[in-house]
Coordinates of C-alpha atoms in Angstrom, one line a residue:
M1 CA -39.3 -180.4 -49.3
T2 CA -39.1 -177.9 -46.4
D3 CA -35.7 -176.8 -47.6
Q4 CA -37.1 -176.2 -51.1
L5 CA -40.0 -174.1 -49.7
Q6 CA -37.6 -172.0 -47.6
A7 CA -35.4 -171.5 -50.6
T8 CA -38.4 -170.4 -52.7
A9 CA -39.7 -168.0 -49.9
T10 CA -36.3 -166.4 -49.2
P11 CA -34.3 -166.4 -52.4
A12 CA -30.6 -165.7 -52.2
A13 CA -29.6 -162.1 -52.5
A14 CA -28.8 -161.2 -56.1
P15 CA -25.3 -160.0 -56.8
P16 CA -24.9 -156.3 -57.2
A17 CA -25.5 -155.1 -60.8
A18 CA -22.5 -154.3 -62.8
P19 CA -21.9 -150.6 -63.5
S20 CA -23.8 -149.6 -66.7
G21 CA -23.2 -146.8 -69.2
L22 CA -24.5 -145.4 -72.4
P23 CA -23.3 -146.0 -75.9
T24 CA -20.6 -143.6 -76.9
V25 CA -22.8 -141.9 -79.5
A26 CA -25.6 -141.4 -77.0
L27 CA -23.3 -139.8 -74.4
T28 CA -21.7 -137.7 -77.0
S29 CA -25.1 -136.5 -78.2
L30 CA -26.1 -135.5 -74.7
L31 CA -22.8 -133.7 -74.1
F32 CA -23.1 -131.9 -77.4
G33 CA -26.6 -130.8 -76.5
S34 CA -25.3 -129.5 -73.1
L35 CA -22.7 -127.3 -74.9
L36 CA -25.2 -125.2 -76.7
P37 CA -26.7 -123.2 -73.8
M38 CA -23.3 -122.2 -72.5
L39 CA -22.0 -121.5 -76.0
S40 CA -25.0 -119.2 -76.6
F41 CA -24.3 -117.2 -73.5
F42 CA -20.6 -116.7 -74.2
M43 CA -20.5 -116.5 -78.0
I44 CA -22.6 -113.4 -77.9
N45 CA -20.2 -111.4 -75.7
V46 CA -17.6 -111.0 -78.4
S47 CA -20.2 -109.9 -81.0
L48 CA -21.7 -107.1 -78.8
P49 CA -19.9 -104.2 -80.5
A50 CA -21.0 -105.5 -83.9
I51 CA -24.6 -105.9 -82.6
G52 CA -24.5 -102.3 -81.2
A53 CA -23.3 -100.9 -84.5
D54 CA -25.8 -102.8 -86.6
L55 CA -28.9 -102.4 -84.5
R56 CA -27.9 -99.0 -83.0
A57 CA -28.0 -100.5 -79.5
D58 CA -26.6 -98.6 -76.5
A59 CA -24.5 -100.3 -73.8
G60 CA -27.5 -100.9 -71.5
E61 CA -29.3 -102.7 -74.3
L62 CA -26.3 -104.8 -75.1
Q63 CA -26.1 -105.9 -71.4
L64 CA -29.8 -106.9 -71.7
V65 CA -29.0 -109.1 -74.7
V66 CA -26.8 -111.0 -72.3
G67 CA -29.0 -110.7 -69.2
A68 CA -32.4 -111.6 -70.8
Y69 CA -31.0 -115.0 -71.8
G70 CA -29.5 -115.6 -68.4
I71 CA -32.7 -114.6 -66.5
A72 CA -34.8 -117.0 -68.7
V73 CA -32.5 -119.9 -68.1
A74 CA -32.2 -119.3 -64.4
T75 CA -35.9 -118.9 -63.9
L76 CA -37.0 -122.0 -65.8
L77 CA -34.1 -124.4 -65.1
V78 CA -35.7 -126.3 -62.3
V79 CA -39.1 -126.1 -64.0
G80 CA -37.5 -127.8 -67.0
G81 CA -36.1 -130.5 -64.8
R82 CA -39.5 -131.2 -63.2
L83 CA -41.2 -131.4 -66.6
G84 CA -38.6 -133.8 -67.8
D85 CA -39.1 -136.0 -64.7
A86 CA -42.9 -136.1 -65.3
F87 CA -43.2 -136.3 -69.1
G88 CA -39.9 -138.0 -70.2
R89 CA -36.5 -136.5 -70.3
R90 CA -35.8 -137.4 -73.9
R91 CA -39.1 -135.8 -75.0
L92 CA -38.3 -132.6 -73.1
L93 CA -34.7 -132.6 -74.5
L94 CA -36.1 -132.9 -78.0
L95 CA -38.6 -130.1 -77.4
G96 CA -35.9 -127.9 -75.9
L97 CA -33.5 -128.4 -78.8
A98 CA -36.3 -127.7 -81.3
G99 CA -37.2 -124.5 -79.5
F100 CA -33.5 -123.5 -79.3
T101 CA -33.2 -124.0 -83.1
V102 CA -36.3 -121.8 -83.8
A103 CA -35.2 -119.1 -81.4
S104 CA -31.7 -119.0 -82.8
V105 CA -33.1 -118.5 -86.3
V106 CA -35.2 -115.6 -85.0
C107 CA -32.2 -114.1 -83.3
A108 CA -30.3 -114.4 -86.6
I109 CA -32.9 -112.5 -88.6
A110 CA -33.8 -110.0 -85.8
P111 CA -34.3 -106.5 -87.4
S112 CA -34.3 -104.6 -84.1
V113 CA -33.2 -104.8 -80.5
P114 CA -36.7 -105.6 -79.0
V115 CA -37.1 -108.5 -81.4
L116 CA -33.6 -109.8 -80.5
L117 CA -34.4 -109.5 -76.8
L118 CA -37.6 -111.5 -77.1
A119 CA -35.8 -114.1 -79.2
R120 CA -33.1 -114.3 -76.5
V121 CA -35.7 -114.9 -73.8
A122 CA -37.2 -117.7 -75.9
Q123 CA -33.7 -119.1 -76.5
G124 CA -33.1 -119.1 -72.8
A125 CA -36.4 -120.8 -72.0
A126 CA -35.5 -123.6 -74.5
A127 CA -32.0 -123.9 -73.0
A128 CA -33.6 -124.4 -69.6
A129 CA -35.4 -127.4 -71.0
V130 CA -32.1 -128.9 -72.3
T131 CA -29.5 -128.7 -69.5
P132 CA -31.6 -130.5 -66.8
Q133 CA -32.4 -133.4 -69.1
V134 CA -28.7 -134.0 -69.9
L135 CA -27.8 -134.2 -66.2
A136 CA -30.8 -136.3 -65.3
S137 CA -30.3 -138.7 -68.2
I138 CA -26.6 -139.2 -67.2
T139 CA -27.7 -139.8 -63.6
S140 CA -30.6 -142.2 -64.4
L141 CA -29.2 -144.1 -67.4
M142 CA -25.6 -144.6 -66.1
T143 CA -24.3 -146.1 -62.9
G144 CA -21.1 -146.6 -61.0
E145 CA -17.9 -145.4 -62.7
H146 CA -19.7 -144.8 -65.9
R147 CA -21.9 -142.2 -64.2
A148 CA -18.9 -140.6 -62.5
R149 CA -17.1 -140.3 -65.8
G150 CA -20.2 -138.9 -67.5
M151 CA -20.6 -136.2 -64.8
A152 CA -16.9 -135.3 -65.1
M153 CA -17.3 -135.0 -68.9
F154 CA -20.3 -132.7 -68.4
G155 CA -18.2 -130.5 -66.1
V156 CA -15.5 -130.4 -68.7
A157 CA -17.9 -129.5 -71.5
N158 CA -19.3 -126.6 -69.5
G159 CA -15.8 -125.3 -68.5
I160 CA -14.4 -125.4 -72.0
S161 CA -17.5 -124.0 -73.7
A162 CA -17.2 -120.7 -71.8
A163 CA -13.8 -119.8 -73.3
L164 CA -14.3 -121.5 -76.6
G165 CA -17.6 -119.8 -77.1
Q166 CA -16.0 -116.4 -77.3
I167 CA -13.2 -117.6 -79.5
L168 CA -15.6 -119.2 -81.9
G169 CA -17.8 -116.1 -81.8
G170 CA -14.8 -113.9 -82.6
V171 CA -13.8 -116.1 -85.6
L172 CA -17.4 -116.0 -87.0
V173 CA -17.8 -112.2 -86.6
D174 CA -14.4 -111.5 -88.1
A175 CA -14.8 -114.0 -91.0
N176 CA -18.2 -112.6 -91.8
P177 CA -19.4 -115.6 -93.7
F178 CA -21.9 -114.8 -96.5
G179 CA -22.0 -111.2 -95.2
L180 CA -23.9 -112.3 -92.1
G181 CA -21.5 -110.7 -89.5
W182 CA -22.8 -111.3 -85.9
R183 CA -25.8 -113.1 -87.2
S184 CA -23.7 -116.0 -88.3
I185 CA -23.3 -116.9 -84.6
F186 CA -27.0 -117.7 -84.3
V187 CA -27.0 -119.5 -87.6
V188 CA -24.2 -121.8 -86.3
L189 CA -26.2 -122.3 -83.0
A190 CA -29.3 -123.2 -85.0
L191 CA -27.4 -125.7 -87.1
G192 CA -25.7 -127.2 -84.1
S193 CA -29.0 -127.5 -82.2
L194 CA -30.6 -129.2 -85.2
L195 CA -27.7 -131.6 -85.4
A196 CA -28.0 -132.4 -81.7
L197 CA -31.8 -132.9 -82.1
V198 CA -31.3 -135.5 -84.8
A199 CA -28.5 -137.2 -82.8
V200 CA -30.6 -137.4 -79.6
A201 CA -33.7 -138.6 -81.4
F202 CA -31.8 -141.6 -82.8
S203 CA -29.4 -142.5 -79.9
V204 CA -30.7 -141.5 -76.5
P205 CA -33.2 -143.7 -74.6
D206 CA -36.0 -142.1 -72.6
S207 CA -36.3 -142.0 -68.9
K208 CA -38.7 -140.6 -66.2
A209 CA -38.6 -140.1 -62.5
V210 CA -40.2 -142.8 -60.3
Q211 CA -42.1 -140.1 -58.5
A212 CA -42.6 -136.8 -60.4
H213 CA -43.2 -133.6 -58.4
R214 CA -45.6 -130.7 -59.2
V215 CA -44.0 -127.8 -61.0
D216 CA -43.7 -124.7 -58.9
F217 CA -44.9 -122.2 -61.5
V218 CA -45.7 -119.6 -58.8
G219 CA -42.1 -119.8 -57.5
A220 CA -40.7 -119.5 -61.0
A221 CA -42.8 -116.4 -61.6
L222 CA -41.7 -114.9 -58.3
L223 CA -38.0 -115.7 -59.1
A224 CA -38.4 -114.1 -62.6
A225 CA -39.9 -111.0 -61.1
T226 CA -37.1 -110.7 -58.6
L227 CA -34.4 -111.0 -61.2
V228 CA -36.1 -108.5 -63.5
L229 CA -36.5 -106.0 -60.7
L230 CA -32.8 -106.4 -59.9
L231 CA -31.1 -106.7 -63.3
L232 CA -33.2 -104.3 -65.4
P233 CA -32.3 -101.1 -63.4
L234 CA -28.7 -102.3 -63.1
T235 CA -28.3 -102.6 -66.9
E236 CA -30.3 -99.6 -68.0
G237 CA -29.8 -97.2 -65.1
R238 CA -26.4 -95.8 -66.0
A239 CA -27.3 -95.2 -69.7
L240 CA -30.6 -93.4 -68.6
G241 CA -29.1 -91.3 -65.8
W242 CA -30.6 -93.4 -63.0
P243 CA -34.2 -92.1 -63.2
L244 CA -36.6 -92.6 -60.3
W245 CA -38.0 -95.9 -61.5
T246 CA -34.6 -97.6 -61.3
W247 CA -34.4 -96.8 -57.6
I248 CA -38.0 -98.0 -57.0
S249 CA -37.2 -101.2 -58.8
L250 CA -34.1 -101.9 -56.8
A251 CA -35.9 -101.1 -53.5
A252 CA -38.7 -103.6 -54.5
V253 CA -36.1 -106.4 -54.7
V254 CA -36.1 -106.9 -50.9
P255 CA -39.8 -107.5 -50.5
A256 CA -39.8 -109.6 -53.7
I257 CA -37.1 -111.9 -52.1
G258 CA -39.2 -112.0 -48.9
L259 CA -42.3 -113.0 -50.8
L260 CA -40.4 -115.7 -52.7
A261 CA -38.9 -117.1 -49.4
V262 CA -42.4 -117.2 -47.8
H263 CA -43.9 -119.0 -50.8
Q264 CA -41.1 -121.6 -50.8
R265 CA -41.5 -122.3 -47.1
R266 CA -45.3 -122.7 -47.4
A267 CA -44.9 -125.0 -50.5
E268 CA -42.5 -127.3 -48.7
R269 CA -44.5 -127.5 -45.5
S270 CA -47.6 -128.4 -47.5
G271 CA -45.7 -131.3 -49.1
H272 CA -45.2 -129.8 -52.5
A273 CA -41.8 -129.4 -54.3
P274 CA -40.8 -125.7 -54.2
L275 CA -38.4 -124.2 -56.7
I276 CA -35.7 -123.6 -54.1
P277 CA -36.4 -126.0 -51.2
P278 CA -35.5 -124.2 -47.9
S279 CA -34.6 -127.6 -46.3
V280 CA -31.8 -128.1 -48.8
L281 CA -30.3 -124.7 -47.8
Q282 CA -30.2 -125.8 -44.2
H283 CA -27.2 -127.9 -45.0
R284 CA -24.0 -126.0 -44.2
A285 CA -22.1 -127.4 -47.2
M286 CA -25.0 -126.2 -49.5
R287 CA -24.9 -122.7 -48.1
I288 CA -21.1 -122.5 -48.5
G289 CA -21.4 -123.9 -52.0
L290 CA -24.0 -121.4 -52.9
L291 CA -21.8 -118.5 -51.8
M292 CA -18.9 -120.0 -53.8
A293 CA -21.1 -120.3 -56.9
V294 CA -22.3 -116.7 -56.4
G295 CA -18.6 -115.5 -56.1
F296 CA -17.3 -117.4 -59.0
F297 CA -20.0 -117.1 -61.6
T298 CA -20.7 -113.4 -60.9
S299 CA -17.0 -112.7 -61.4
F300 CA -16.7 -115.0 -64.4
G301 CA -19.8 -113.6 -66.2
G302 CA -18.7 -110.0 -65.5
F303 CA -15.1 -110.6 -66.6
M304 CA -16.0 -112.3 -69.9
F305 CA -18.4 -109.4 -70.7
T306 CA -16.0 -106.6 -69.8
F307 CA -13.0 -108.2 -71.4
A308 CA -14.8 -108.5 -74.7
L309 CA -15.7 -104.8 -74.6
A310 CA -12.2 -103.7 -73.4
T311 CA -10.3 -105.6 -76.1
Q312 CA -12.5 -104.4 -79.0
A313 CA -13.9 -101.0 -78.1
G314 CA -10.9 -100.1 -76.0
A315 CA -7.8 -101.7 -77.5
Q316 CA -9.3 -101.7 -81.0
M317 CA -8.8 -105.4 -81.5
T318 CA -10.9 -107.2 -84.1
A319 CA -13.6 -109.6 -83.0
F320 CA -11.2 -112.4 -84.0
E321 CA -8.3 -111.0 -82.1
G322 CA -10.5 -110.4 -79.0
G323 CA -11.7 -114.0 -79.1
L324 CA -8.3 -115.4 -79.8
S325 CA -6.9 -113.5 -76.8
L326 CA -9.0 -115.9 -74.7
L327 CA -7.3 -119.0 -76.1
P328 CA -4.7 -119.1 -73.2
L329 CA -7.7 -119.0 -70.7
A330 CA -9.2 -122.0 -72.6
I331 CA -5.9 -123.8 -72.5
G332 CA -5.8 -123.2 -68.7
F333 CA -9.2 -124.7 -68.4
L334 CA -8.3 -127.7 -70.5
I335 CA -5.2 -128.4 -68.4
T336 CA -7.4 -128.4 -65.3
C337 CA -10.0 -130.7 -67.0
I338 CA -7.2 -133.2 -67.7
W339 CA -5.5 -133.2 -64.4
G340 CA -8.2 -131.9 -62.2
P341 CA -9.9 -135.2 -61.2
A342 CA -6.5 -136.7 -60.1
L343 CA -5.7 -133.5 -58.2
Q344 CA -9.1 -133.5 -56.5
R345 CA -8.7 -137.1 -55.3
R346 CA -5.3 -136.2 -53.8
Y347 CA -5.9 -132.8 -52.4
G348 CA -9.7 -132.5 -52.1
V349 CA -10.9 -129.0 -51.0
A350 CA -7.4 -127.7 -50.9
M351 CA -7.3 -127.8 -54.7
V352 CA -10.3 -125.4 -54.9
V353 CA -8.7 -123.1 -52.3
W354 CA -5.5 -122.9 -54.4
G355 CA -7.7 -122.3 -57.4
W356 CA -9.1 -119.1 -55.9
I357 CA -5.6 -117.9 -55.1
I358 CA -4.2 -118.7 -58.5
E359 CA -7.2 -117.0 -60.2
A360 CA -6.7 -113.9 -58.1
A361 CA -3.0 -113.8 -59.1
G362 CA -4.1 -114.0 -62.7
F363 CA -6.4 -111.1 -62.3
V364 CA -3.7 -109.0 -60.6
L365 CA -1.3 -109.8 -63.5
L366 CA -3.9 -108.7 -66.0
A367 CA -4.5 -105.5 -64.1
V368 CA -0.7 -104.7 -64.1
A369 CA -0.6 -105.5 -67.9
A370 CA -3.6 -103.2 -68.5
L371 CA -2.1 -100.3 -66.6
A372 CA 1.4 -100.7 -68.0
L373 CA 0.7 -101.4 -71.7
W374 CA -2.7 -100.0 -72.5
P375 CA -3.8 -99.5 -75.3
D376 CA -0.8 -101.3 -76.8
V377 CA -2.0 -104.7 -75.6
T378 CA -1.6 -107.7 -77.8
I379 CA -2.6 -111.4 -77.7
L380 CA 0.9 -112.4 -76.7
R381 CA 1.2 -109.7 -74.0
L382 CA -2.1 -110.9 -72.4
A383 CA -1.3 -114.6 -72.7
A384 CA 0.4 -115.2 -69.4
P385 CA -2.3 -113.5 -67.2
M386 CA -5.1 -115.2 -69.2
L387 CA -3.4 -118.7 -68.8
V388 CA -3.2 -118.2 -65.0
I389 CA -6.8 -117.0 -64.8
G390 CA -8.0 -120.0 -66.8
F391 CA -6.0 -122.5 -64.8
G392 CA -7.1 -121.1 -61.4
G393 CA -10.7 -120.7 -62.6
G394 CA -10.8 -124.3 -63.8
L395 CA -9.6 -125.6 -60.4
V396 CA -12.6 -123.9 -58.9
M397 CA -15.3 -124.4 -61.5
V398 CA -14.8 -128.0 -62.6
P399 CA -15.2 -129.7 -59.2
L400 CA -17.5 -127.1 -57.6
I401 CA -20.9 -128.8 -58.0
G402 CA -19.6 -132.3 -57.4
L403 CA -17.7 -131.3 -54.3
V404 CA -20.6 -129.6 -52.7
I405 CA -23.2 -132.2 -53.6
S406 CA -21.0 -135.0 -52.2
Q407 CA -21.6 -133.4 -48.8
V408 CA -25.4 -133.2 -49.1
P409 CA -27.6 -136.2 -48.3
P410 CA -28.2 -138.3 -51.4
A411 CA -32.0 -137.8 -51.3
Q412 CA -31.5 -134.1 -51.8
A413 CA -28.5 -134.2 -54.2
G414 CA -30.7 -133.6 -57.2
L415 CA -32.4 -130.6 -55.7
G416 CA -29.0 -129.2 -54.6
S417 CA -27.6 -129.6 -58.1
G418 CA -30.6 -127.7 -59.4
I419 CA -30.1 -124.8 -57.0
L420 CA -26.4 -124.6 -57.9
L421 CA -27.1 -124.6 -61.6
T422 CA -29.8 -121.9 -61.1
S423 CA -27.4 -119.8 -59.2
Q424 CA -24.8 -120.3 -62.0
Q425 CA -27.1 -118.9 -64.7
T426 CA -28.4 -116.1 -62.4
C427 CA -24.9 -115.0 -61.5
L428 CA -23.6 -115.1 -65.0
A429 CA -26.3 -112.5 -65.9
F430 CA -25.8 -110.6 -62.7
G431 CA -22.1 -110.4 -63.3
A432 CA -22.6 -108.9 -66.8
A433 CA -25.0 -106.4 -65.3
T434 CA -23.1 -105.3 -62.2
V435 CA -19.4 -105.6 -63.2
G436 CA -20.3 -104.4 -66.7
T437 CA -22.0 -101.3 -65.3
V438 CA -19.0 -100.4 -63.1
F439 CA -16.6 -101.0 -66.0
L440 CA -18.6 -98.9 -68.5
A441 CA -19.0 -96.1 -65.9
L442 CA -15.2 -96.0 -65.3
A443 CA -14.4 -96.3 -69.0
G444 CA -16.3 -93.1 -69.7
T445 CA -14.0 -91.2 -67.3
T446 CA -10.3 -90.4 -67.4
W447 CA -9.7 -94.0 -66.3
N448 CA -10.5 -95.0 -69.9
F449 CA -10.8 -98.6 -70.9
G450 CA -7.4 -99.7 -69.6
G451 CA -7.9 -98.2 -66.1
A452 CA -11.5 -99.6 -66.0
L453 CA -10.3 -103.1 -66.9
A454 CA -7.5 -102.9 -64.2
A455 CA -10.0 -101.6 -61.6
T456 CA -12.6 -104.3 -62.2
T457 CA -10.0 -107.2 -62.4
L458 CA -8.5 -106.1 -59.1
A459 CA -12.0 -106.1 -57.6
L460 CA -12.5 -109.6 -59.0
A461 CA -9.1 -110.7 -57.4
A462 CA -10.3 -109.4 -54.1
I463 CA -13.5 -111.5 -54.4
A464 CA -11.5 -114.6 -55.3
L465 CA -9.2 -114.1 -52.2
A466 CA -12.3 -113.7 -50.0
M467 CA -13.7 -117.0 -51.3
A468 CA -10.6 -119.0 -50.4
P469 CA -11.1 -119.1 -46.6
L470 CA -14.8 -119.6 -47.1
T471 CA -14.1 -122.7 -49.3
N472 CA -11.7 -124.0 -46.7
Q473 CA -14.7 -124.4 -44.3
L474 CA -16.0 -127.3 -46.5
R475 CA -13.3 -129.4 -44.8
H476 CA -15.0 -129.1 -41.4

């Protein structure tokens, strides 16, 4: 009898639960939904000349078409994640996809640049509700090797969508279906979002956080103000001749950052959940990872923007040819996605270090091609440099978030992922603003488009080489 009581009071430890996954259709629906925000960012690049001609937009306004979307996503990404934790991730994902569909339709019928910009902001806000729910759903609904595979597939989807976005955009603009021109891009995005909404509604189960945190709306507002103060003068200043307000706006960035930092510290000390928790940034791996993200995504966003303008406005390629010239880059990414996980397991951080070096070599090769051949560049003549850039960039981008988060305490891994994803979206927009401004300034001089492309790609090569020794510090 005593033995029976003891057995009842202290039951034997249950065996560990077997790794669990999601049905294929559910995971596919989530990944398809995650493609849309990145496709929206990059598909628009190749259509910028067509938008400029149709809506009579200048270069600064075209940069804002890219930047407005990026600012909205970056500002609201963590907010979207917190709302999903509190009210249900599936619910927020469905709301985000519905909003993305409506905003894409408004973009497609926009009669002017201001309407297009407002619709792009709305589209970015909806995208910020989508991406965090995909990541959180994979993390909460999958375990073990299934979760690892799901996260790897999420990284692959993001990497491939960047290059394929511009290729698909070029195909649509050049094909001009139903006479829609660049507007067909947003029609496709709306249809894709609607399809994802239906698929998620019927296949993805809901989940919530065990303990939901308050949403830091003040922090989000301060971050948005800081990004606007920084990116608006950078995109509009050159076209307007750098009036006084642009310099005042840039000078205000420093106190805005200080105010944001003070608010984040106070929020964390009071037990609230700030947008960018200072305690997470105290980890050395997180600081290094953040610098890596800034270097990579600023370069990548700037390069994709300038390459689209250089090939179409400079080399007189069609939108289809300009997009197709990125196919070797996409192939390089695809090769990395296939072999990258095995290479990472074998070489670890060294794989990313070599990725920076290979990417830098690709940028140098592209600069040489631009100087030697411009304007007689063709898809085939650009193929080798683009393949090298794609392969090297993939070695950096695909494992970046996972590599950094693996060195952060598990309790703060989610917050760290949010910070890195926020920096990704911020820097894609920042790259289009800064690198794009330098490129356009040089292209308007005797450097012309070929010289401007060579100069900017050499600068990007220097950034990549500077990142290599920084990345190597993750070993220690």
